[in-house]
Each structure stands twice: as C-alpha cells, then as structure tokens.
mmCIF file of C-alpha atoms in Angstrom:
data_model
loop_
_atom_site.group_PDB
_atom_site.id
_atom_site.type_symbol
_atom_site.label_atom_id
_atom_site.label_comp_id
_atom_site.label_asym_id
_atom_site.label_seq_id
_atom_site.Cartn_x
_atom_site.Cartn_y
_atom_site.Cartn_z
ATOM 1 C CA UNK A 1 0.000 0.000 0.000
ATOM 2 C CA UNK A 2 2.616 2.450 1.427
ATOM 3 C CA UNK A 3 4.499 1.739 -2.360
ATOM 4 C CA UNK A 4 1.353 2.040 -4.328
ATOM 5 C CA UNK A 5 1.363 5.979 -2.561
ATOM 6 C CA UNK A 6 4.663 6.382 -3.108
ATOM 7 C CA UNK A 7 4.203 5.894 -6.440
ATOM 8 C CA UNK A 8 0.728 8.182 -7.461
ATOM 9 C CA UNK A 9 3.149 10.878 -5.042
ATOM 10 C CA UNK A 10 5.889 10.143 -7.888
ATOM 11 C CA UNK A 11 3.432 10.484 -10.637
ATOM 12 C CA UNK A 12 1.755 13.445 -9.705
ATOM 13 C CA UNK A 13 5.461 15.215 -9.134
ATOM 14 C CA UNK A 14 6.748 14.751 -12.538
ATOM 15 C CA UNK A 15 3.466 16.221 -14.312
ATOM 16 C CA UNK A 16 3.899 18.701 -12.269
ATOM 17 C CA UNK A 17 7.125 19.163 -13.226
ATOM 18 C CA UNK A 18 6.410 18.823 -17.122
ATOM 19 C CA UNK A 19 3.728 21.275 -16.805
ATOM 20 C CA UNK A 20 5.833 23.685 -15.543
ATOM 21 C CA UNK A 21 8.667 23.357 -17.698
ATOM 22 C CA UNK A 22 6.156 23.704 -20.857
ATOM 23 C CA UNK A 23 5.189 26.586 -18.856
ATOM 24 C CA UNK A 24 8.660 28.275 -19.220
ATOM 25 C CA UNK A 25 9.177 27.022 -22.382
ATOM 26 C CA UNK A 26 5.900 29.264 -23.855
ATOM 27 C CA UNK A 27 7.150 32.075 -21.119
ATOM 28 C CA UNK A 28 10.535 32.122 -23.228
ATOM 29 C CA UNK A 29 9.098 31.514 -26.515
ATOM 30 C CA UNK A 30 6.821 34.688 -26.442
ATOM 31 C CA UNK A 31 10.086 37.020 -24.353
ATOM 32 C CA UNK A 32 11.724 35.699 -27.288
ATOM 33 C CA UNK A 33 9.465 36.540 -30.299
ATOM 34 C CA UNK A 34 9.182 40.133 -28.498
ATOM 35 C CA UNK A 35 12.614 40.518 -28.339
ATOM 36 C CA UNK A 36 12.725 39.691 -31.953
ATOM 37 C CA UNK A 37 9.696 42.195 -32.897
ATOM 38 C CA UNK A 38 11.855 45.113 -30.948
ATOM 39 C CA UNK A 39 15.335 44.573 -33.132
ATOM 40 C CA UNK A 40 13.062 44.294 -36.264
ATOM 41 C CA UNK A 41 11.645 47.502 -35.555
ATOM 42 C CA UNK A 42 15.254 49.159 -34.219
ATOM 43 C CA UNK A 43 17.026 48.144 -37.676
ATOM 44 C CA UNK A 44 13.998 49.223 -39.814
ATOM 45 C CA UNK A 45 14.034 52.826 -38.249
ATOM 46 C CA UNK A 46 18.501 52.527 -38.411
ATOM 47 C CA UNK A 47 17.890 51.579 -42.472
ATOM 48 C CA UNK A 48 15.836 54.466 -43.001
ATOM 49 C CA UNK A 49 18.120 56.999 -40.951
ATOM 50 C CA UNK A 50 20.295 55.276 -43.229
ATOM 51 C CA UNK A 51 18.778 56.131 -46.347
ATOM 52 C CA UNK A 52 18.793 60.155 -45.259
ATOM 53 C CA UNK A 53 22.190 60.392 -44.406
ATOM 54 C CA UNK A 54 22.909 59.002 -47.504
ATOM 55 C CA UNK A 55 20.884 62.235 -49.430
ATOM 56 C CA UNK A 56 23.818 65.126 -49.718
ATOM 57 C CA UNK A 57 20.866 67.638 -48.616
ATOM 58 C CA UNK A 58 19.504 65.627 -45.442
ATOM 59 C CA UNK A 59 19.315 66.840 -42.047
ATOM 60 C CA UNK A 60 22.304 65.703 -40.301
ATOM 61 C CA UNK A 61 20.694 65.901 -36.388
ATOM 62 C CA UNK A 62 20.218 61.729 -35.277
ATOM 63 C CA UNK A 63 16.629 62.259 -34.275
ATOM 64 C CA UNK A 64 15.517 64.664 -36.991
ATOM 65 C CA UNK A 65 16.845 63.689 -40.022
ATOM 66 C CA UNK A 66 14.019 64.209 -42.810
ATOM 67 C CA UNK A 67 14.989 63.848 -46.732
ATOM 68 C CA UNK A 68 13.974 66.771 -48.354
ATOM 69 C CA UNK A 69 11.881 66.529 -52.227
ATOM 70 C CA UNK A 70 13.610 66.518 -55.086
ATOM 71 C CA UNK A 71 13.647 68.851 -57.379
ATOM 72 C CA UNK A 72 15.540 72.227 -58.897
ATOM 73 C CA UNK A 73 17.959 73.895 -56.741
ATOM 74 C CA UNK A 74 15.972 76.494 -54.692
ATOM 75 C CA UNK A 75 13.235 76.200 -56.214
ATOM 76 C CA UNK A 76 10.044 76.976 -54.148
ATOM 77 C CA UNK A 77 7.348 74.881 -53.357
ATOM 78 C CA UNK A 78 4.040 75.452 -54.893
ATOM 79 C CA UNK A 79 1.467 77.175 -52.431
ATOM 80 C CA UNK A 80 -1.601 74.955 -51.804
ATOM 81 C CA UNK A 81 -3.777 77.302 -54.171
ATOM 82 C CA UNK A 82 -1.283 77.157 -57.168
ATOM 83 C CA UNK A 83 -3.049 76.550 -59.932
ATOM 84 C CA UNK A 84 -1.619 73.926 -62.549
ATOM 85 C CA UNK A 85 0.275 76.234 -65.721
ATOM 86 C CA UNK A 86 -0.061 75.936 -69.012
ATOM 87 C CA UNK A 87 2.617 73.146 -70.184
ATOM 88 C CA UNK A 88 2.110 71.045 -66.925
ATOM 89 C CA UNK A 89 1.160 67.855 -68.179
ATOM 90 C CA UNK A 90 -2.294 67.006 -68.736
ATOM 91 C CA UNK A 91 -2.230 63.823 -66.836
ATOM 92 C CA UNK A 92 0.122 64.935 -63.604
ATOM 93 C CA UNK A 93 -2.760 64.248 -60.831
ATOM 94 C CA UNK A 94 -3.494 66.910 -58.413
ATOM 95 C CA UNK A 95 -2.258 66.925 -54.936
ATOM 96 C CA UNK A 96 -4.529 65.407 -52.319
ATOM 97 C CA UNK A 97 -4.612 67.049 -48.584
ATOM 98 C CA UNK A 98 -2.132 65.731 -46.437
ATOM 99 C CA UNK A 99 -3.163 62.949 -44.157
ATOM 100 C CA UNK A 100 -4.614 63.659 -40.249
ATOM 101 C CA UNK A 101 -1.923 61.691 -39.421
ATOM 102 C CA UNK A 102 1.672 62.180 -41.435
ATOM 103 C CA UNK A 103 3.039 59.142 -42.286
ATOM 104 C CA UNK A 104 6.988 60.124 -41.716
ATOM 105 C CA UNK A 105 6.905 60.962 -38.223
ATOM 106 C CA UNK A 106 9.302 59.071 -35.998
ATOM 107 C CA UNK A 107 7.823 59.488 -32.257
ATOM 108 C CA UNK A 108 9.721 59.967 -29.511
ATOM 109 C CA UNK A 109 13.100 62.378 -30.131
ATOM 110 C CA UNK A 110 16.343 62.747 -28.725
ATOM 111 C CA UNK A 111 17.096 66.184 -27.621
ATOM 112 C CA UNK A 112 20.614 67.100 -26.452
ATOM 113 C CA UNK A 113 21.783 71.121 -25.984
ATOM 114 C CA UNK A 114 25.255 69.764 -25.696
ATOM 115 C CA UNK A 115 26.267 69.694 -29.377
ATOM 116 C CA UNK A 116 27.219 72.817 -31.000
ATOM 117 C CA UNK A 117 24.862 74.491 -32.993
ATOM 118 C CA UNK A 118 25.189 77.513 -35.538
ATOM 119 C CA UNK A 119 23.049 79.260 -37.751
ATOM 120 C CA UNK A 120 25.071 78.152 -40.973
ATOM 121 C CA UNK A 121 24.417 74.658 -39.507
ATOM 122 C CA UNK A 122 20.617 75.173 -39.228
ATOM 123 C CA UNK A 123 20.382 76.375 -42.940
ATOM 124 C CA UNK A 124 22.535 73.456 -44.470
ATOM 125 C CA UNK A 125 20.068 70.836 -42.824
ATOM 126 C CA UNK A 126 17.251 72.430 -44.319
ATOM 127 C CA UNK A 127 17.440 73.125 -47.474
ATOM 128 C CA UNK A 128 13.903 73.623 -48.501
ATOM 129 C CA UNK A 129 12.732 76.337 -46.107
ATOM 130 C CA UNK A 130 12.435 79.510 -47.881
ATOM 131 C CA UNK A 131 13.185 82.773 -46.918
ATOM 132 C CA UNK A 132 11.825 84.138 -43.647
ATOM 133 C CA UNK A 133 11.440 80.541 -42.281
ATOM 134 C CA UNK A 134 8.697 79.675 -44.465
ATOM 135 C CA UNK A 135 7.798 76.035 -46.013
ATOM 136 C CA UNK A 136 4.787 74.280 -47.753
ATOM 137 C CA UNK A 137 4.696 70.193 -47.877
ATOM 138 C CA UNK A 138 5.504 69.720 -52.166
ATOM 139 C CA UNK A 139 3.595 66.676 -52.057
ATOM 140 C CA UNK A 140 -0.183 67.133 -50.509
ATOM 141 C CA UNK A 141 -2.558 70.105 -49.833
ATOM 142 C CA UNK A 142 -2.063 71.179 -46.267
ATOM 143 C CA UNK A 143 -5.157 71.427 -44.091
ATOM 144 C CA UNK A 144 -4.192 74.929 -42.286
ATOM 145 C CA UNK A 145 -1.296 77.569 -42.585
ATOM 146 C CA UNK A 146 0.276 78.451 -39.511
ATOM 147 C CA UNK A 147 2.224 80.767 -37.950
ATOM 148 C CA UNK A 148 4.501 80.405 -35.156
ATOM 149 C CA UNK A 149 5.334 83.244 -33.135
ATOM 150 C CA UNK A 150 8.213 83.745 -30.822
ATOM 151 C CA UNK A 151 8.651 86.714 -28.107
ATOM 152 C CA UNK A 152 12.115 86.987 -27.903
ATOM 153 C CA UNK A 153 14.864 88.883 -26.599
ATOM 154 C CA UNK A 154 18.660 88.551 -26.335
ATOM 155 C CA UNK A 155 18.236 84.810 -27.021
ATOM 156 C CA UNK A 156 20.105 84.282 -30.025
ATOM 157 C CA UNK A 157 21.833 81.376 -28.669
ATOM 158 C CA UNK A 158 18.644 79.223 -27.642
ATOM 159 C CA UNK A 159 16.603 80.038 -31.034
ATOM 160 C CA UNK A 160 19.744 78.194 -32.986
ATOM 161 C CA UNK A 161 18.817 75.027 -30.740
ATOM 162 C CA UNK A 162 15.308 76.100 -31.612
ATOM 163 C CA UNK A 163 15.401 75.958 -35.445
ATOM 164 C CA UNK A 164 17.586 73.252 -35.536
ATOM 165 C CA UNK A 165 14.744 70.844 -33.995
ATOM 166 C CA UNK A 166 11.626 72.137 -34.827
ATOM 167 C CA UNK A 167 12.023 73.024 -38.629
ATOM 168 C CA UNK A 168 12.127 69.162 -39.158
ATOM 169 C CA UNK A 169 9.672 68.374 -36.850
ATOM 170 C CA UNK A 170 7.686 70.507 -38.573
ATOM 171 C CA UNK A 171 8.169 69.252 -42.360
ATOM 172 C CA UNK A 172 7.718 65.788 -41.011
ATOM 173 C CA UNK A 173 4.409 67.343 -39.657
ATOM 174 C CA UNK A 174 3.186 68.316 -43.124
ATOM 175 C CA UNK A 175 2.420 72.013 -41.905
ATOM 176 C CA UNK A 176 2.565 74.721 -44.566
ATOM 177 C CA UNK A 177 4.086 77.353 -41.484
ATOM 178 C CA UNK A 178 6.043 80.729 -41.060
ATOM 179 C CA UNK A 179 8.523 81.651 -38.345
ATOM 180 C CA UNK A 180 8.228 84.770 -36.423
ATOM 181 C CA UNK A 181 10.509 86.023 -33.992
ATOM 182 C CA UNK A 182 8.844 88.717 -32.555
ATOM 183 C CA UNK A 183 11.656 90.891 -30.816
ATOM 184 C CA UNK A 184 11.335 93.699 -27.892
ATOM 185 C CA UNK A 185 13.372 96.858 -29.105
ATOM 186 C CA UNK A 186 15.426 98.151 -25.927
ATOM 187 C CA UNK A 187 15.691 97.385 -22.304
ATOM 188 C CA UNK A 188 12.574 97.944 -20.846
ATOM 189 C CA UNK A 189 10.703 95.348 -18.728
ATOM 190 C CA UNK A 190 9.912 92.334 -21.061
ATOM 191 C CA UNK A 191 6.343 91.633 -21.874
ATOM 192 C CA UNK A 192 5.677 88.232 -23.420
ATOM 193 C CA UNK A 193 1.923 88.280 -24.271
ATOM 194 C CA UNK A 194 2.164 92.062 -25.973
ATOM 195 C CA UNK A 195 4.276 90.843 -28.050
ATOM 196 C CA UNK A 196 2.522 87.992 -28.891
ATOM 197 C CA UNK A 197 -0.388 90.307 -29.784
ATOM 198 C CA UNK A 198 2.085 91.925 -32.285
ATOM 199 C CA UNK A 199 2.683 88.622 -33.795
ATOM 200 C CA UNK A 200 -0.797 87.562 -34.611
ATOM 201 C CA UNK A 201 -0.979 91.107 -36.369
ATOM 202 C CA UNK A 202 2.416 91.063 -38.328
ATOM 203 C CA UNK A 203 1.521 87.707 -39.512
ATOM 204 C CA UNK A 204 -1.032 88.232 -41.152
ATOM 205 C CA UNK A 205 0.041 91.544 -42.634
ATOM 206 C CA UNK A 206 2.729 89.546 -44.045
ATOM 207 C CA UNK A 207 0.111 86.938 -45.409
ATOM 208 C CA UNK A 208 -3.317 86.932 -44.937
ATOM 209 C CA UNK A 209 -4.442 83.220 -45.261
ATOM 210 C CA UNK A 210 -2.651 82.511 -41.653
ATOM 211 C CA UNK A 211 -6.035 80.629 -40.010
ATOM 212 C CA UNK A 212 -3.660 78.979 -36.881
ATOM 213 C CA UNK A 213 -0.825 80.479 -34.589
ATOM 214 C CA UNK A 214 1.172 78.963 -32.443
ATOM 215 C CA UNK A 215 3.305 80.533 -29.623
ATOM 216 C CA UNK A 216 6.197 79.003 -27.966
ATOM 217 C CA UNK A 217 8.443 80.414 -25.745
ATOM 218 C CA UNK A 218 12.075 79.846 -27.510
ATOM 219 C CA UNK A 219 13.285 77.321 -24.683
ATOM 220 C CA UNK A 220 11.223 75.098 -25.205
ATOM 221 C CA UNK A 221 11.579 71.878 -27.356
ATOM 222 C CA UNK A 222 8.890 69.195 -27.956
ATOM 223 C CA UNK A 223 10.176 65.316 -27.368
ATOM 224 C CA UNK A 224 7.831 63.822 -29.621
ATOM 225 C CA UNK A 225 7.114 64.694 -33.231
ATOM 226 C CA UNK A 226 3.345 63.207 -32.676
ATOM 227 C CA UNK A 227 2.600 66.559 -31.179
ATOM 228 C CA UNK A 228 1.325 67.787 -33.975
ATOM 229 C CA UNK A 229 1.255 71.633 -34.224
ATOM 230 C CA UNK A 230 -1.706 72.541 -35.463
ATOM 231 C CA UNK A 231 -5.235 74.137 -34.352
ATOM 232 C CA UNK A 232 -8.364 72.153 -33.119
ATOM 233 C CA UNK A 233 -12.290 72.756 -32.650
ATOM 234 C CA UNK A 234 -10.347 74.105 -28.968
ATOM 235 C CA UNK A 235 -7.661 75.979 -27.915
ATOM 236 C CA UNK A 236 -4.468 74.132 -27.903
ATOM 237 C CA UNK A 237 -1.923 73.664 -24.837
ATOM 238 C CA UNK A 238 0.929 71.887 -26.341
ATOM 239 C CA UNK A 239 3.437 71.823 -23.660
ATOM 240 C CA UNK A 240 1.683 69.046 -20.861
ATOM 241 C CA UNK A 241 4.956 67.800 -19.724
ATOM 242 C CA UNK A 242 7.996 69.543 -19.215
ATOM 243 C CA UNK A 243 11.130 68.369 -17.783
ATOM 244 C CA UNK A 244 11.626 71.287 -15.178
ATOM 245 C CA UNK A 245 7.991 69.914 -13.758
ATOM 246 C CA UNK A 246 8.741 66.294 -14.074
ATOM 247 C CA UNK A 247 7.559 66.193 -17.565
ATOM 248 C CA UNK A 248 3.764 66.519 -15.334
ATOM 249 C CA UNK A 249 1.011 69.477 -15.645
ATOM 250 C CA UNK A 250 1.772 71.618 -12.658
ATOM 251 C CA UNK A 251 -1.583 72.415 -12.362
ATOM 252 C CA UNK A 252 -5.002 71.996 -14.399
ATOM 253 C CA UNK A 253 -4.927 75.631 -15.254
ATOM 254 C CA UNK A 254 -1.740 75.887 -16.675
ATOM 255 C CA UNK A 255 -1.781 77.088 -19.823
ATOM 256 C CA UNK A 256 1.971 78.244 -20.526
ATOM 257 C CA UNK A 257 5.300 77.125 -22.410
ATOM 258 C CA UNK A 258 3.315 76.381 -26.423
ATOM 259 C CA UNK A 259 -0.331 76.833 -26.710
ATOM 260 C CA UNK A 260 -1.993 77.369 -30.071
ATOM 261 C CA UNK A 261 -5.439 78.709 -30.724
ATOM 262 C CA UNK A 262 -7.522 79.391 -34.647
ATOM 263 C CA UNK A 263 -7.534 83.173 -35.592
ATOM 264 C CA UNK A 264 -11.367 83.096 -34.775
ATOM 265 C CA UNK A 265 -10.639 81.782 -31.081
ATOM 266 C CA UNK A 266 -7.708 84.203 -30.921
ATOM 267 C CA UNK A 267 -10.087 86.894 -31.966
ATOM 268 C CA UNK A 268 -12.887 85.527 -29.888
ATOM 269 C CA UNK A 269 -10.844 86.249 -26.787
ATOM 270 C CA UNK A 270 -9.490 89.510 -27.872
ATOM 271 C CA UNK A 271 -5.800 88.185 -28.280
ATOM 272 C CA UNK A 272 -3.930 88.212 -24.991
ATOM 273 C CA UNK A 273 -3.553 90.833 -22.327
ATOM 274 C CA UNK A 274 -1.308 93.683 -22.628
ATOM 275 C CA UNK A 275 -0.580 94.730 -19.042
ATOM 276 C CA UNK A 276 1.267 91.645 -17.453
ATOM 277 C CA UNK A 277 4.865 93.386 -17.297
ATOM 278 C CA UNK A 278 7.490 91.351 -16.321
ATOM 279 C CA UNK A 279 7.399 87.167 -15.583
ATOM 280 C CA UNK A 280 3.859 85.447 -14.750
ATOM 281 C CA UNK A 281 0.194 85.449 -14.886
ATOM 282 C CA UNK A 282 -0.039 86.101 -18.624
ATOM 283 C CA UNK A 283 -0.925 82.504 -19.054
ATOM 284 C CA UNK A 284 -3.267 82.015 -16.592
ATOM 285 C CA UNK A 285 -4.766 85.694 -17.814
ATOM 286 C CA UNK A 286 -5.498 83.798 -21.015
ATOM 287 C CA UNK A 287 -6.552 80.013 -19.738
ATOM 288 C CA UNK A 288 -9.589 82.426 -17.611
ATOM 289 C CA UNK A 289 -10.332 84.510 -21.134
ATOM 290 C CA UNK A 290 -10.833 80.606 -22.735
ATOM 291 C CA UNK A 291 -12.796 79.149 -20.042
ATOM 292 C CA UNK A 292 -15.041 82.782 -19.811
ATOM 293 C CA UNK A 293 -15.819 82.371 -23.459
ATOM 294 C CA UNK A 294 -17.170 79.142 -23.376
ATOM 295 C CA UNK A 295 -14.420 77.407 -24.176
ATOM 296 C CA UNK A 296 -12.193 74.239 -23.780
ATOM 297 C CA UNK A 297 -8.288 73.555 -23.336
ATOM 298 C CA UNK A 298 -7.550 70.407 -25.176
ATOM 299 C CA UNK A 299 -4.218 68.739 -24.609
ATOM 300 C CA UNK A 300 -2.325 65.506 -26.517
ATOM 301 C CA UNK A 301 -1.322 62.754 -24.120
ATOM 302 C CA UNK A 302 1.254 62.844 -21.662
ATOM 303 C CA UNK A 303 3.338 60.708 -22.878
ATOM 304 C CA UNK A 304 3.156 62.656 -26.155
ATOM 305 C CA UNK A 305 2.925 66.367 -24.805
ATOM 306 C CA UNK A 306 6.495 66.400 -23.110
ATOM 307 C CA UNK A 307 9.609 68.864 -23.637
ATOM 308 C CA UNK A 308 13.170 69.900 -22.711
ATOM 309 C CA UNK A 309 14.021 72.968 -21.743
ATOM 310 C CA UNK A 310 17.226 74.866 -22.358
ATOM 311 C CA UNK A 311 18.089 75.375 -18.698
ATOM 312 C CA UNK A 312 19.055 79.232 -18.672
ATOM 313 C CA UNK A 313 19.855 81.896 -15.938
ATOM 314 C CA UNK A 314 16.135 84.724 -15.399
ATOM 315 C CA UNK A 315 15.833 87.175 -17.909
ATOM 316 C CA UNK A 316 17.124 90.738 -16.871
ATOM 317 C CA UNK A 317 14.269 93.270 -16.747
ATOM 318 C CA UNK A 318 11.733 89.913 -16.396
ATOM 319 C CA UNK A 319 11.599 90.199 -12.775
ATOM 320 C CA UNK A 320 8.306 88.265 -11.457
ATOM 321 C CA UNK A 321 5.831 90.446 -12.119
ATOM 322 C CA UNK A 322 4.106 91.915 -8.686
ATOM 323 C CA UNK A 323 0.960 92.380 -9.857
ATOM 324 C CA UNK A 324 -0.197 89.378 -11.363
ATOM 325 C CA UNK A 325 -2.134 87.331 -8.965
ATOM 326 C CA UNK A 326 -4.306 90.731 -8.362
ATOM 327 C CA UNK A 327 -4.858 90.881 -12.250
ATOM 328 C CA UNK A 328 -5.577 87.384 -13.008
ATOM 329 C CA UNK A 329 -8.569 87.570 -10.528
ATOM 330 C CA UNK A 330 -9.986 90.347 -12.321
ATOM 331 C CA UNK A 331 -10.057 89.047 -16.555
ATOM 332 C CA UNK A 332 -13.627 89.089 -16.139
ATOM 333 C CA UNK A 333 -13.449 92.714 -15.709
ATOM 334 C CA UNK A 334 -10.254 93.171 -17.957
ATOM 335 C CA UNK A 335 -10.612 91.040 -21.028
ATOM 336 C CA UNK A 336 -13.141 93.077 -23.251
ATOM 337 C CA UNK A 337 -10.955 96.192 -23.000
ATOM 338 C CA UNK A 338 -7.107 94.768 -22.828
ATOM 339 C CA UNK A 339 -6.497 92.741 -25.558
ATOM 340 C CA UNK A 340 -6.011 92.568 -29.547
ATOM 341 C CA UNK A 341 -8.149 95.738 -29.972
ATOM 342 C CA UNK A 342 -5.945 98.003 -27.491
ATOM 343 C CA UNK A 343 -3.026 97.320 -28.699
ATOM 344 C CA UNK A 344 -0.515 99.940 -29.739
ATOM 345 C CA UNK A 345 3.024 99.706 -30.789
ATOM 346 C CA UNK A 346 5.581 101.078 -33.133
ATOM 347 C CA UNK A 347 7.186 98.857 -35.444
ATOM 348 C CA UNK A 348 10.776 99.207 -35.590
ATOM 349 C CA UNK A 349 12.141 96.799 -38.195
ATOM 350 C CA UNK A 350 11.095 93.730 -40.542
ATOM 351 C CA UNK A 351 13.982 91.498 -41.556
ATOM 352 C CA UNK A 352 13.396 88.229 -43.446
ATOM 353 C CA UNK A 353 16.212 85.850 -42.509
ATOM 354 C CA UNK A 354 16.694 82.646 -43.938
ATOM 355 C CA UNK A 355 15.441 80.133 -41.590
ATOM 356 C CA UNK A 356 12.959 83.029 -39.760
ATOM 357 C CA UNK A 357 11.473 86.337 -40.573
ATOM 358 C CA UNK A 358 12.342 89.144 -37.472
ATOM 359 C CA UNK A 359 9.956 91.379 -36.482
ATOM 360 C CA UNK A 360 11.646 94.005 -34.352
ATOM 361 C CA UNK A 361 9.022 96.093 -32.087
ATOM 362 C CA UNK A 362 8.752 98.863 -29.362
ATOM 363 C CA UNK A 363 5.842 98.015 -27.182
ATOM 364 C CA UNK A 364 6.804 100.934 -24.667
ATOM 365 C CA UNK A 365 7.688 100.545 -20.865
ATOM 366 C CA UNK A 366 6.344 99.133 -18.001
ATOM 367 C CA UNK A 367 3.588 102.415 -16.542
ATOM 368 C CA UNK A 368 4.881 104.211 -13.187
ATOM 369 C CA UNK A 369 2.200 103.303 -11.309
ATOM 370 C CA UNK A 370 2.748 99.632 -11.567
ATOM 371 C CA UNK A 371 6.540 100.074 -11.211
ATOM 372 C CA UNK A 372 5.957 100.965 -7.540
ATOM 373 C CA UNK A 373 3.724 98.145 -7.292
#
C-alpha cells in the first residue's frame, strides 16, 4: 500500500514538473518573439536613418533627419492654391490634402543642448525652407497655414537650438508654417503676451491666409514629433509635460510654455492681455479669457505632450511680475478692453532671414504706477 502511494506521489510530481517546464518554455518563446519584434523595428528605423544620411541635402541631427523633395535647386514649393500652368502635363494628378496623421513621423526624439549648434548649420540641414522661415509640404494640400510666433529677446543662442529641432519636426508634420521672432526693441521690462499680440498682427500683414498660430516660448523643445502643431475645434496647450515639472502638468490651469489657438478663437478672446509686465500670470490671464468664453483647453497625451528645456539663468528686466495674482482675478473685468483691440506699438524693423522672418518692435515701458507696485 505504502508503495502504491509512493508511487501516485511520484506520478503526480513529474506532471507537475512537465507542466511547468512547458510553462517556461511558452514564457521564453513569447520574451523571445518580443525581443525579436523590438530589433526588427530598431534596424527598420537605423535603415531608413540610413537612407537620409545618404541624401547630400539631409538633415544631419540623429533624431531629426528628414529627406527633403527633389527637385531644382531652390526652387520653391508650390502654395496649396497654385493653380496647374499651361505646359504642366495634362495627366500629372493633383495633390490630395495631407493625411490627419503624417506618415513620416518618428515618435519619440532625442534632444541634447550639448552639441554645438550655428546658424550656418541650421540652414545646411534644411534646405527647402524659404526665406523668412517659411515652407509648404511639395507633395499634398495642407489642411491649415500656420504661424509660429516667438517673443524673444537677447536669445540668439537658444533660437539656434530652436530651429535646428523644430524646422524638421515641422516638415515631417506636413504644416505649410512661417517663423516669427517677434523681438522687444530696448531694455525695458519684457512683456511676453504684448508681443505675442504683435505677432498675430504682423503675420497676417505679411500673409493673410494665416487661419492657426502657435506661440512658444524659444526654450522650449517638444520630445515627440506626434505633437502635432496645429489648431483644433479648442484651444491648444501643447506643452503638458515639461522636464523642469517632471515632464507633469503643474496644475489643471496651466496654460503656458506652447499653446496654439484658430484666428477666430484668438479673436474671440481679444488676443492676450497687454498689461502683465514682467514674468507670470499672462498665461493664466489667457486660460480664464478661454474658459469665460465658453471654451475648452484640449491637450495631446502625456506621454506625447512632453519637452526639454534649455536650462538658462532669469531674464534681466523679467523680474516676477508683482501684480499678477491681483490681475488674473480680475479678466472678467479686464478682457473686453485689454487685448487685440488696445493694442498699440511702433514697429521698428522687418527682416526676413533665412530660416525666420524678425519682427523688431517697441511696445513701450512698463507704466509708473505699476513700477511701484
């Protein structure tokens, strides 16, 4: 009896056994086929960089490298309401519009500040922006044309970092866009959103069919070209996750860093405020003129929405600004009569650079009153 036990015991152990080595051998069979899947994928994506290095006119950065379309040395590319001329062939096919989703974007980026960077650099990598930083895809009808705007001063060094990233970000994007650098003429206390307001008017007096801005602070530099900078039925906030934060929202009202908004929700807002001298509270100003006209911040995915910044020493003459926890209580009050229809400057200088187009303003100076706080 005691053997006839001992040997059901016996039994039972080895199936046990067998089952669990068939266990491990489908554990390692699917680690295995994974692992496999992943290297596929890595040597695809190392081909195709590959492939663009190989181009004489592709973009040399490792995570941006884009081949450009072929075609005559500087020639431009056709606006998306060209019409066909006279000896184009009668059986070239029109272009369709460019897909919701681009096919040629890579995902998640590499961004590094450590390289050096130039301006000579920036223009050899991309070959096909035309003068004042502007480009239109050569092969589909973009959905929107949009601007970018940029309030800058005495950052030269950051906006070659800048360039370098985002112009191929953007042509992988498919975005028929202009650059604007919109500089503060003199010393005075900085005021990002005024000149922002500038922008969105110098724009468009440079070309009228502008229906989508986006403004980014010239730090900042998205980590994944599935951000896709554009406009949407609401006001955009681009920048979710930025390193300085760990790459979280700091709060559900933050609106700052890259937002971009339609010209009709721009207008419906009455553009930013005017009167937030110094750093702070402009953001916040315009997250309360969104959600008081009925509107909606919409925001990509976390994992999507994140960005480096160039770390960097404050501003001089963009001291914290005093006032702006007062003022961002009161937009209610504020909104309708600070904004896009109060605005008054003097504009100083227009210079169309290769890779951007400079826009060089006096906004005037920050008023007495609010100087002593």
């Amino acid at each position: 009896m005691t053997r006839l036990l001992l040997g059901v015991t016996l039994e039972r152990i080895c199936k046990a056994v067998l089952l669990l080595c068939l266990l491990h051998f489908v554990i390692i069979m699917i680690l295995y086929f994974d692992v496999y899947a992943q290297h596929l994928d890595f040597f695809s994506r190392f081909n195709a960089r590959n492939a663009s290095r190989a181009h004489p006119f592709s973009n040399s950065s490792r995570p941006n490298g884009t081949v450009p379309s072929y075609g005559p040395a500087g020639a431009e590319a056709p606006s998306p309401s060209a019409k066909p001329s006279a000896n184009q062939s009668a059986t070239e096919k029109p272009l369709q519009p460019c897909q919701e989703t681009p096919p040629g974007l890579v995902g998640r980026l590499l961004i590094e500040f450590s390289s050096p960077m130039s301006m000579e650099r920036v223009q050899r990598e991309n070959p096909d922006v035309r003068q004042g930083g502007k480009y239109t895809p050569p092969d589909c009808l973009p959905r929107q044309k949009v601007a970018i705007l940029i309030p800058f001063r005495h950052r030269e060094h950051h906006l070659k970092y800048w360039l370098h990233y985002l112009h191929p970000i953007l042509r992988r994007q498919k975005v028929a866009y202009g650059i604007y650098i919109i500089n503060q003429f003199g010393e005075d206390t900085f005021n990002r959103a005024k000149l922002l307001n500038v922008g969105f008017l110098e724009a468009l007096k440079d070309d009228e069919e502008y229906d989508c801005f986006i403004f980014s602070d010239v730090d900042l530099i998205p980590m994944d070209d599935r951000n896709l900078y554009r406009c949407y039925e609401q006001p955009r906030h681009f920048a979710v996750g930025m390193d300085k934060f760990g790459f979280r929202l700091p709060y559900a009202g933050y609106f700052g860093g890259v937002s971009g908004l339609s010209k009709s929700q721009f207008l419906k807002i009455n553009g930013f405020p005017n009167e937030y001298w110094g750093w702070g509270g402009e953001d916040d100003d315009i997250f309360n003129r969104i959600s008081l006209n009925g509107m909606k911040v919409s925001r990509p995915d976390i994992r999507i929405g994140r960005y480096r910044m160039i770390k960097h020493e404050r501003d001089k003459h963009n001291e914290p600004n005093p006032q702006r926890f007062t003022k961002i209580q009161n937009t209610k009050m504020t909104m309708k009569r600070d904004g896009i229809s109060s605005l008054q400057y003097r504009l100083v200088e227009v210079s169309r650079q290769p890779m951007y187009t400079n826009i060089t303003v006096e906004i005037g100076r920050l008023p007495p009153r609010l100087a002593r706080g």
